[in-house]
Amino acid sequence: MSEAIPDIRIYPDLDALSEAAAEFFTKSARAAVATTGRFTVALAGGSTPRPMYERLAAPPFGDVVPWPGIRVFWGDERCLPPDHPDSNYRMAREALLSRVSIPSDNIYRMAGERPPDAAAAGYAETLCDVFRLAEGELPRFDLILLGMGSDGHTASLFPGTDVLTEEEKPVASHSVDKLATDRLTLTLPTINNAAHVVFLVAGEGKAETLQRVLEGSYEPANLPSQLIRPTHGRLTWLIDEAAASRLDRFR
Ligand code: 6PG
């Protein structure tokens, strides 16, 4: 299969990246709601997306995103209560969801406070209901936002973990030994079934790993971000100059 040239867009800094990401989200959401009546998006956790979420909550974006048609999910969650400072849900609620007119029924939180296996099974049922899935069918998100860790992980797909080989479940829970925590995550089949996957990567601290992921040898067990290859969708990387600083193609 010929390698598609990845869609890599570089911005001067995180501010410019966040503005572009918010504009992209708004355009995609408006188009989807206009044609299908809804827009299904899985949010990324961590810190990088926060400025984008804050922009989406404010003018000009907050006023034009068709919030009643937006269905918000998460790509992953830490197994913590929703009000815990490290909760991905809490970050998105503070930065965005509490500041826009999205119906609470349109927000599908991963239940980090529940036992991990039960939370994963419950989220899979939620996906089945909301996406009206047949037995064994995977959800197809309109958009999945992802971050990338300096170890090459994305969502909660960490190097060397069994979840990387999950081929059937749409959602999984697992213990991440290096973090001594349990995590919930959309699995690769679900992520790669999306219509559009967008990475948001910023900062010098990601530059070496990003160069390996995008230009180095294929070593997915060590660099799970390399496993993100939408089977019939688009993959876009929104990165800042600091994170792109090691890329051969942009030096
Ligand atoms: C999480 C995220 C994770 C994150 C990366 C990058 O729950 O931590 O989903 O995959 O996107 O670790 O995190 P930063 O944006 O904070 O660098």
mmCIF file of C-alpha atoms and ligand atoms in Angstrom, residues 43-49 75-78 86 88 146-151 153-158 179 183 200 202 206, ligand 1:
data_model
loop_
_atom_site.group_PDB
_atom_site.id
_atom_site.type_symbol
_atom_site.label_atom_id
_atom_site.label_comp_id
_atom_site.label_asym_id
_atom_site.label_seq_id
_atom_site.Cartn_x
_atom_site.Cartn_y
_atom_site.Cartn_z
ATOM 1 C CA LEU A 43 -11.662 15.095 22.791
ATOM 2 C CA ALA A 44 -8.003 14.661 23.656
ATOM 3 C CA GLY A 45 -6.808 14.941 27.212
ATOM 4 C CA GLY A 46 -3.569 16.288 28.590
ATOM 5 C CA SER A 47 -2.578 19.957 28.460
ATOM 6 C CA THR A 48 -1.945 20.741 24.787
ATOM 7 C CA PRO A 49 -5.604 20.960 23.698
ATOM 8 C CA GLY A 75 -10.426 9.519 23.475
ATOM 9 C CA ASP A 76 -9.231 8.456 26.892
ATOM 10 C CA GLU A 77 -9.569 9.111 30.585
ATOM 11 C CA ARG A 78 -7.636 8.607 33.712
ATOM 12 C CA ASP A 86 -6.057 15.216 36.529
ATOM 13 C CA ASN A 88 -9.552 14.832 31.219
ATOM 14 C CA LEU A 146 -5.263 13.229 19.880
ATOM 15 C CA GLY A 147 -2.180 14.379 21.710
ATOM 16 C CA MET A 148 1.188 12.652 21.704
ATOM 17 C CA GLY A 149 3.336 11.991 24.725
ATOM 18 C CA SER A 150 7.137 12.335 24.639
ATOM 19 C CA ASP A 151 7.239 8.532 24.816
ATOM 20 C CA HIS A 153 1.913 7.280 23.275
ATOM 21 C CA THR A 154 -1.404 8.668 22.163
ATOM 22 C CA ALA A 155 -4.757 8.561 23.926
ATOM 23 C CA SER A 156 -3.920 5.962 26.587
ATOM 24 C CA LEU A 157 -2.165 3.670 24.121
ATOM 25 C CA PHE A 158 1.218 3.381 25.791
ATOM 26 C CA LEU A 179 2.309 5.674 35.587
ATOM 27 C CA ARG A 183 -6.639 4.219 32.145
ATOM 28 C CA LEU A 200 -2.166 18.392 18.320
ATOM 29 C CA ALA A 202 3.484 21.310 20.638
ATOM 30 C CA LYS A 206 8.063 16.431 21.720
HETATM 31 C C1 6PG B 1 -3.854 11.881 28.531
HETATM 32 C C2 6PG B 1 -3.907 12.142 27.055
HETATM 33 C C3 6PG B 1 -2.584 11.831 26.464
HETATM 34 C C4 6PG B 1 -2.021 13.167 26.060
HETATM 35 C C5 6PG B 1 -0.542 13.099 25.850
HETATM 36 C C6 6PG B 1 0.041 14.498 25.602
HETATM 37 O O1 6PG B 1 -4.852 11.456 29.106
HETATM 38 O O2 6PG B 1 -2.788 12.192 29.080
HETATM 39 O O3 6PG B 1 -4.922 11.682 26.424
HETATM 40 O O4 6PG B 1 -2.591 10.966 25.368
HETATM 41 O O5 6PG B 1 -2.676 13.600 24.874
HETATM 42 O O6 6PG B 1 0.038 12.549 27.013
HETATM 43 O O7 6PG B 1 -0.190 15.241 26.770
HETATM 44 P P1 6PG B 1 0.197 16.797 26.818
HETATM 45 O O8 6PG B 1 -0.712 17.482 25.838
HETATM 46 O O9 6PG B 1 -0.093 17.220 28.231
HETATM 47 O O10 6PG B 1 1.647 16.912 26.439
#
